Coordinates of C-alpha atoms in Angstrom, one line a residue:
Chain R
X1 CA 0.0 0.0 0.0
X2 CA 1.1 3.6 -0.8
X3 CA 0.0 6.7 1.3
X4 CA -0.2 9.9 -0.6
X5 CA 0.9 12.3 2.0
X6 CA 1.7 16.5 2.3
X7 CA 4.0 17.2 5.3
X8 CA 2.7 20.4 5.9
X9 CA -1.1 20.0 5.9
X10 CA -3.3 19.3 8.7
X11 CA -5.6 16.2 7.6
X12 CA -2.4 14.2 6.5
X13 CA -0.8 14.7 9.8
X14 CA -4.1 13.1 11.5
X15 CA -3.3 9.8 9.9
X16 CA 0.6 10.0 10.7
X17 CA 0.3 10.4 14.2
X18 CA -2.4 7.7 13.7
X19 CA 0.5 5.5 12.1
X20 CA 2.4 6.1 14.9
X21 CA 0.2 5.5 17.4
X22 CA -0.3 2.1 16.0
X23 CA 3.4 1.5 15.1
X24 CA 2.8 1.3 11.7
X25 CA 4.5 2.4 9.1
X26 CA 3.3 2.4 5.3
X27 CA 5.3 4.0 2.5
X28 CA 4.7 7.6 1.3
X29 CA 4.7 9.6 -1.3
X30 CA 4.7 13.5 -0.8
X31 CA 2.4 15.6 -2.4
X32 CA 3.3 19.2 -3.2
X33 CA 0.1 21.6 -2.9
X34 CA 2.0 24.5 -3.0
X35 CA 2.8 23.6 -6.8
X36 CA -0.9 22.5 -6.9
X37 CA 0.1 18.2 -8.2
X38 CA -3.3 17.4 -6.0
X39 CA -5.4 19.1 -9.0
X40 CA -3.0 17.7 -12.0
X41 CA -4.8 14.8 -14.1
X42 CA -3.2 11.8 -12.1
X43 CA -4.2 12.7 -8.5
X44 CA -7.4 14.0 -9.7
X45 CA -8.1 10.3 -10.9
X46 CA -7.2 8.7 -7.2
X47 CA -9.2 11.7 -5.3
X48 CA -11.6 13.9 -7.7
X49 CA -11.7 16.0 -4.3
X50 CA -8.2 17.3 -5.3
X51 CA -7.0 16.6 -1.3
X52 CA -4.6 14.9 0.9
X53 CA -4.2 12.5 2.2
X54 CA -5.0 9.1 0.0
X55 CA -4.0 5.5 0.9
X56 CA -3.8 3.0 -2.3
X57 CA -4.1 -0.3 -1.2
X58 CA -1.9 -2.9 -3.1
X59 CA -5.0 -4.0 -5.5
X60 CA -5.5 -0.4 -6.6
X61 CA -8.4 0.0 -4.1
X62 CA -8.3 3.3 -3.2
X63 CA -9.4 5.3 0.4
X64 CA -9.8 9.4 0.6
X65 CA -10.4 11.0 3.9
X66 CA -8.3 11.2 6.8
X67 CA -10.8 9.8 9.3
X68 CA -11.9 7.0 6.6
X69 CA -8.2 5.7 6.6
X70 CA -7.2 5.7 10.4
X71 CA -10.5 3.0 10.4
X72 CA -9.3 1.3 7.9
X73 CA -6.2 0.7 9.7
X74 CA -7.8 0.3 13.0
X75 CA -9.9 -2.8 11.5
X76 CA -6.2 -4.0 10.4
X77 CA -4.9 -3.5 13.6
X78 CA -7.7 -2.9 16.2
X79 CA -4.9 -2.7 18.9
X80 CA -4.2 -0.4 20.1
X81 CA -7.4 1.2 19.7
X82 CA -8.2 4.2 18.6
X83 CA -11.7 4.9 18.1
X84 CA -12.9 3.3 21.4
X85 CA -13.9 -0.1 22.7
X86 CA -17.5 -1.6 22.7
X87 CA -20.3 -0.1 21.7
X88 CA -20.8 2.9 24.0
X89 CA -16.8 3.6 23.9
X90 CA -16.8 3.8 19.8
X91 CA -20.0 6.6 20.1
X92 CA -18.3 8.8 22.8
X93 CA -15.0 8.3 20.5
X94 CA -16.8 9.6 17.4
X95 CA -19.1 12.2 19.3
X96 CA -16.0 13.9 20.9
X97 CA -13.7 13.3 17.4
X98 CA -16.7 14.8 15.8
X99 CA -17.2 17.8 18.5
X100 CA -13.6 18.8 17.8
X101 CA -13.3 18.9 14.5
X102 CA -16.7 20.7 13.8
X103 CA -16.3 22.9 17.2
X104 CA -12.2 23.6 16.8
X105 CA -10.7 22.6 13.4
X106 CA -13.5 23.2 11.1
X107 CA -13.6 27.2 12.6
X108 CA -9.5 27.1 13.0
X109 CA -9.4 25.8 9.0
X110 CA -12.4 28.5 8.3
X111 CA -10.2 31.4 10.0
X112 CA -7.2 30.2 8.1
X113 CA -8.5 29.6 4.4
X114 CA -11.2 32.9 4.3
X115 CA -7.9 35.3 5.9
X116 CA -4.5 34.0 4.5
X117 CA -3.4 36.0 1.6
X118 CA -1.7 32.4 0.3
X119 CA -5.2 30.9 0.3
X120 CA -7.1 33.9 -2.1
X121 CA -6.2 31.5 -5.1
X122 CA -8.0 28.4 -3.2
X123 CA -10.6 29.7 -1.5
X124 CA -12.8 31.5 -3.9
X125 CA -14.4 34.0 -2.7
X126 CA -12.3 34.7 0.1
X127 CA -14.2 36.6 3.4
X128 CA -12.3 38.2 5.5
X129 CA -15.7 38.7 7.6
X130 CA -16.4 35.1 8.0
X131 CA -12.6 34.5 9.1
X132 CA -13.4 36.9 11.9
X133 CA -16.6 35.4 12.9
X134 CA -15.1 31.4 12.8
X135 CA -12.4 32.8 15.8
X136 CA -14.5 33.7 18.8
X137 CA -16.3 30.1 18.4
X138 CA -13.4 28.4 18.4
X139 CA -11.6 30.5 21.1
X140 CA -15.7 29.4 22.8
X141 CA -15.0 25.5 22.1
X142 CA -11.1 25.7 24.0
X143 CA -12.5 26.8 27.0
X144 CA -15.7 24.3 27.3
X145 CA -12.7 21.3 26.7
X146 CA -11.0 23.2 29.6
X147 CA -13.9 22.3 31.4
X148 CA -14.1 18.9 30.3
X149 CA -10.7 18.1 30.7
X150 CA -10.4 19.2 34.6
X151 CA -12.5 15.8 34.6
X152 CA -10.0 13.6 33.1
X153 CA -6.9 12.4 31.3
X154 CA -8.1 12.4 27.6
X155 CA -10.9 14.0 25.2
X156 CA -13.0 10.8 25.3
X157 CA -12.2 9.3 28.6
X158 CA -9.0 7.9 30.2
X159 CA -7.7 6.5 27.2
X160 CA -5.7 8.2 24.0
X161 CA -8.2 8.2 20.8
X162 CA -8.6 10.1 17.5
X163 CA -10.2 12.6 19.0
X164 CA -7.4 13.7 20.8
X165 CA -5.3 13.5 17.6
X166 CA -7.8 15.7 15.7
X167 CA -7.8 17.9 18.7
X168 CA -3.9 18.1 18.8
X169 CA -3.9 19.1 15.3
X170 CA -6.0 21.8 15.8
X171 CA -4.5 23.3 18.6
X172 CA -1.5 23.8 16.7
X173 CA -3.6 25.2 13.6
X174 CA -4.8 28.0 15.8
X175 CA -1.3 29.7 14.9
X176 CA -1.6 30.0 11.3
X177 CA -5.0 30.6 11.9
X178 CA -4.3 33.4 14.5
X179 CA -6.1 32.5 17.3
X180 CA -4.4 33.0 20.5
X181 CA -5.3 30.3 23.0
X182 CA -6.2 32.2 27.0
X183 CA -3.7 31.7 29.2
X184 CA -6.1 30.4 31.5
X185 CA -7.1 27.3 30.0
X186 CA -4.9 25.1 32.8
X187 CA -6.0 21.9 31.8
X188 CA -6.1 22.4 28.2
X189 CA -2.7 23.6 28.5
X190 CA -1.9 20.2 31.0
X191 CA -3.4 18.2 28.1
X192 CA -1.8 19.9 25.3
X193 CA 1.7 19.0 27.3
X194 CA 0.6 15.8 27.8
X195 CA -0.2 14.8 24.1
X196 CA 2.5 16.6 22.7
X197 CA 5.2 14.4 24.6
X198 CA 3.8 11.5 23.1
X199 CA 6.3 9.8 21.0
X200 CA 3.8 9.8 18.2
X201 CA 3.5 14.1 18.1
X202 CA 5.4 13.9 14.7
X203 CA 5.1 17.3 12.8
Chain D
X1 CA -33.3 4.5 26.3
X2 CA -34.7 7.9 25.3
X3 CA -33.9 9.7 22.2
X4 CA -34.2 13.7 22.0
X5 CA -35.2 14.3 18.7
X6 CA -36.6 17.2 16.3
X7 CA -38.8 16.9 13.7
X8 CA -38.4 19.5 11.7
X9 CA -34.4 19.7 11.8
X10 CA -31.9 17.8 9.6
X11 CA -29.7 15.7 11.7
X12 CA -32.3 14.1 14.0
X13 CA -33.7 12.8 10.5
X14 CA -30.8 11.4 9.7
X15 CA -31.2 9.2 12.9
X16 CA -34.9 8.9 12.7
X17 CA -34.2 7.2 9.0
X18 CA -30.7 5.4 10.6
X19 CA -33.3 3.4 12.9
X20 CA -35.8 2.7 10.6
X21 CA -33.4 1.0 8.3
X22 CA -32.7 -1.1 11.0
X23 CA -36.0 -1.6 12.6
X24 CA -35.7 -0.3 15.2
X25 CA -37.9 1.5 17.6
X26 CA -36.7 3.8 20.5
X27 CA -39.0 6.2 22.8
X28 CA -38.2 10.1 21.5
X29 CA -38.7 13.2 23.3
X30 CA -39.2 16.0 21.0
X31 CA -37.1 19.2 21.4
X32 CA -38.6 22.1 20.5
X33 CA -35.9 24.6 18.4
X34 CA -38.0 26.9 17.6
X35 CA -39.0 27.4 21.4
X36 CA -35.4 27.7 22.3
X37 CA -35.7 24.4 24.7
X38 CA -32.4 23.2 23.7
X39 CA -30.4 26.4 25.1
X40 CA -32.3 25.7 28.5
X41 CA -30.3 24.2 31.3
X42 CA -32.1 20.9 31.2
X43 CA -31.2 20.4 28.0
X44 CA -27.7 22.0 28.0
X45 CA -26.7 19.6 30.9
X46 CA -27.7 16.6 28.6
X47 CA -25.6 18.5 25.5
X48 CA -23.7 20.7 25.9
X49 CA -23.3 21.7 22.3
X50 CA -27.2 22.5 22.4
X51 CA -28.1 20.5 19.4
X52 CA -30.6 17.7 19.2
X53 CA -30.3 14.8 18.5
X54 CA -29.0 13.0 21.7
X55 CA -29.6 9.0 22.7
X56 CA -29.9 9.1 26.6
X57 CA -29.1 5.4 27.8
X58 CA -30.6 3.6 30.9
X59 CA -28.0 4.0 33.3
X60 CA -27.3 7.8 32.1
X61 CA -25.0 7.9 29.5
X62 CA -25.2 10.5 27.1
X63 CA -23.9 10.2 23.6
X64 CA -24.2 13.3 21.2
X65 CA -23.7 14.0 17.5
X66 CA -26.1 12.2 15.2
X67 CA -23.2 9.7 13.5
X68 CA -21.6 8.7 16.8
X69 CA -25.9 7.8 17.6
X70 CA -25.7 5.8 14.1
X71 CA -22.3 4.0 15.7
X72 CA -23.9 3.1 18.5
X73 CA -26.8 1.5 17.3
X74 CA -24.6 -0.4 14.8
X75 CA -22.8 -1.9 17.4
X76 CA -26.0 -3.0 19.0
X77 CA -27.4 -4.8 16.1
X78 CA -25.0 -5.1 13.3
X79 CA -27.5 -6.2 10.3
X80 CA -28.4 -4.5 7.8
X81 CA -25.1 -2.8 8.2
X82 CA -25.2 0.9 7.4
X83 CA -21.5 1.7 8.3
X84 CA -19.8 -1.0 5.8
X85 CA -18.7 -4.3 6.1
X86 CA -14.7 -5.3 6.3
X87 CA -12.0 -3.1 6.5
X88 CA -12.4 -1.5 2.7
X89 CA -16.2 -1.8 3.0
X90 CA -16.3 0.6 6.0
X91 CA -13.8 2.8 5.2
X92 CA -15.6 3.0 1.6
X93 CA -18.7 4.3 3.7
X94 CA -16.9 6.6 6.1
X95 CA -15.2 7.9 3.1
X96 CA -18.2 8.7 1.2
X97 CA -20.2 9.8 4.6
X98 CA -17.4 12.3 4.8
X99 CA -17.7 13.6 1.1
X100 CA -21.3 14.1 1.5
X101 CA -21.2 15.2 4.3
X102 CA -18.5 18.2 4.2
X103 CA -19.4 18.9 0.2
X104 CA -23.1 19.1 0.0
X105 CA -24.9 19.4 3.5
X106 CA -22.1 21.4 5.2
X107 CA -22.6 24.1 2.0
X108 CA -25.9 23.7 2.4
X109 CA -26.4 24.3 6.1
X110 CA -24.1 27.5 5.3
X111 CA -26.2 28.6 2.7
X112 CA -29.4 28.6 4.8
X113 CA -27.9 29.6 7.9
X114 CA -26.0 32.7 6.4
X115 CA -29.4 33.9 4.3
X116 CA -32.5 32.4 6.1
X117 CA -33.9 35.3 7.7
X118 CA -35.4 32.7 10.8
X119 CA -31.6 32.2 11.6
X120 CA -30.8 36.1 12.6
X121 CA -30.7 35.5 15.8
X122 CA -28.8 31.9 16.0
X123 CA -26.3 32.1 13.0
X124 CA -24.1 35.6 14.3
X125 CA -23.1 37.2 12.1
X126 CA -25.0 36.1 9.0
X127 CA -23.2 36.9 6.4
X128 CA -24.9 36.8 2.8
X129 CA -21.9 36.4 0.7
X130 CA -20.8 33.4 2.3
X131 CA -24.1 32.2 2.4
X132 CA -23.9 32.7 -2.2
X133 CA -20.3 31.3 -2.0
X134 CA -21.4 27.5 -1.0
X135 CA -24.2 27.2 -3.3
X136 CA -21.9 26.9 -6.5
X137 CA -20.2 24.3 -4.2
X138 CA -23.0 22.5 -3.5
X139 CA -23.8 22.3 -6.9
X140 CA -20.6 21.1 -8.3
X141 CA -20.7 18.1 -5.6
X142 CA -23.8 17.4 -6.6
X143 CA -22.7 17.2 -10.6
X144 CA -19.6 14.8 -9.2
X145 CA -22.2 12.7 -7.7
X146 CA -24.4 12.2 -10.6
X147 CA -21.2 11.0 -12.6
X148 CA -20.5 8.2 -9.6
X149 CA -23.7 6.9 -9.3
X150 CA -23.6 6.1 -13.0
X151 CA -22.0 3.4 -11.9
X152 CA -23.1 2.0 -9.3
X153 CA -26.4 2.0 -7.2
X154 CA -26.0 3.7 -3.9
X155 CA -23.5 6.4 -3.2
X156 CA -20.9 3.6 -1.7
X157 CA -21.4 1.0 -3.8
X158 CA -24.1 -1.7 -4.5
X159 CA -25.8 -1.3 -0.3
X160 CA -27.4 1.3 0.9
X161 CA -25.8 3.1 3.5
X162 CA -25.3 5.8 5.7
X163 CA -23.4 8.0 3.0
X164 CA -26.9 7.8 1.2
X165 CA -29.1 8.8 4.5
X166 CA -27.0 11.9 4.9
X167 CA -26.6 12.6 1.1
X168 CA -30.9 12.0 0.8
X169 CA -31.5 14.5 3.9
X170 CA -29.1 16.9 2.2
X171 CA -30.9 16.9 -0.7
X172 CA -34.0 17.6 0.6
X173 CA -32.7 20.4 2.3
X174 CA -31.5 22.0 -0.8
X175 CA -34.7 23.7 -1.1
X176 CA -34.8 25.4 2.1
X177 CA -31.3 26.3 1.4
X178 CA -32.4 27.5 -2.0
X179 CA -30.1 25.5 -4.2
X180 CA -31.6 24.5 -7.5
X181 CA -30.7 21.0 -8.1
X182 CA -29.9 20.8 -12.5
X183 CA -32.3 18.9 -13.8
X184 CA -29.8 17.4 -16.8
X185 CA -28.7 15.1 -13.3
X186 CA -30.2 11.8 -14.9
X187 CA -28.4 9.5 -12.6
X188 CA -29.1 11.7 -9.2
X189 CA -32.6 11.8 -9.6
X190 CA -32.9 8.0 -10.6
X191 CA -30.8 7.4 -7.2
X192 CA -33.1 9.7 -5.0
X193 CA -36.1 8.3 -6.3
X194 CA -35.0 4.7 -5.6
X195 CA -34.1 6.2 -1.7
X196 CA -37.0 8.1 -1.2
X197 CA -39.2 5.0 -2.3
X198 CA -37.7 3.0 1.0
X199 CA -39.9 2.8 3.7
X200 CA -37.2 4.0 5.7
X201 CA -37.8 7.3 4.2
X202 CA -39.1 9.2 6.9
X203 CA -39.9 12.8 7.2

């Protein structure tokens, strides 16, 4: 299998730390956005939604989305597991993976994409408005997970998940995306410390 | 169990069609939006995130988020699978439930939240122009859609799925959203008319 991967976007960093997690390793092959390869004829034919990242399987099978691939290689290798453990542990995994990434990432990508003077050629129209409005609800969302993490060790519950990789992700997009995280968030900032000294936190 | 649903609203459909899929039947409490209920304290305690819809187990866990809902009862009772079978077969569905998802309802929620003048007071600030901006989006998905299901006959392959609850309730909320759906779509409208001839196909 071959993973079609862009070192310096978010989504494909989801399923590296993912990899990692799992102590997996599949072979890559960067993509360049900045030269724009994703919308050239052959990647458009693997994924007609022009993104990063893409896993090929070795019969030419082929799986888009970031979230869609860490499951496929947590039904390879359920262990150890990543997006929860029976049935009521793999709905809190996905309601808290999808809180964050709707609540935090989407806004942070939002504030990023409609602001950035490098993005004006990709996201059409650009609205510097909307950029301004996606902050104060994500700056909202980082301090109800302060809350929720004064109550335990990880997004979900006591164990590591993918929604504390998408989280993780997104708390470093804030920079690009300029939102400053308050100083007061203690746990957040405990957690943050915590995840990032996981041997997995690859760039 | 209890299920706090809407009836009017988009994503407690998707669960209200989810369920009858499966056959199954579980006690619903209906949240009235349009009354505010869900930003009372009652409510807020049960999600924070004030949105409906939310499955309240017996013993008082609370799981959020319509698709982590989906997951749950999927884990309960497996058959007819609506999340994909095998590793490829559900990461083919969560691929596709992520498409549809983030290309047509996503711009489609934007477009009536940003321009419906019933949304004033939730959606702040509306903004008008990005409200226009996700039509044409919405639209193009929609034309990338009709070319796949050429192919095949649901929108991840030859069984239903959830990728087609969320793409059929997306749909039908392209009117309220104001998108005109091109009628030169052959292969579209043959696949919505085969959905919304399942007796799943709720209101």
């Amino acid at each position: 299998m071959k993973l079609y991967d862009t070192a310096l976007a978010v989504n494909p960093r989801r399923v590296r730390i993912f990899l990692a997690e799992k102590g997996m390793d599949v072979p890559r092959v960067e993509v360049d956005l900045a030269n724009l390869i994703h919308h050239g004829v052959e990647f458009t034919a693997l994924n007609p939604m022009q993104r990063t990242p893409v896993l090929v399987l070795d019969d030419g099978s082929v799986i888009a989305e970031s979230v869609a691939i860490c499951r496929y290689f947590e039904e390879l290798q359920p262990e150890p597991n990543l997006l929860g453990e029976g049935a009521l542990g793999k709905a809190r995994v996905e309601m808290w993976q999808r809180r964050v990434e709707f609540q935090l990432l989407l806004p942070a990508m939002n504030a990023f994409r409609h602001s950035h003077p490098g993005m004006k050629k990709r996201e059409i129209p650009q609205i510097p408005e909307f950029a301004e409005a996606n902050k104060p609800k994500a700056v909202e969302f980082l301090r109800f997970l302060d809350g929720e993490l004064g109550n335990r060790t990880f997004i979900a519950g006591e164990n590591f998940s993918i929604a504390d990789i998408t989280a993780f992700v997104a708390t470093d997009f804030l920079k690009p995306a300029r939102i400053a995280i308050p100083s007061d968030l203690i746990h957040l900032h405990d957690w943050y410390a915590r995840v990032s000294a996981r041997p997995s936190a690859v760039p």
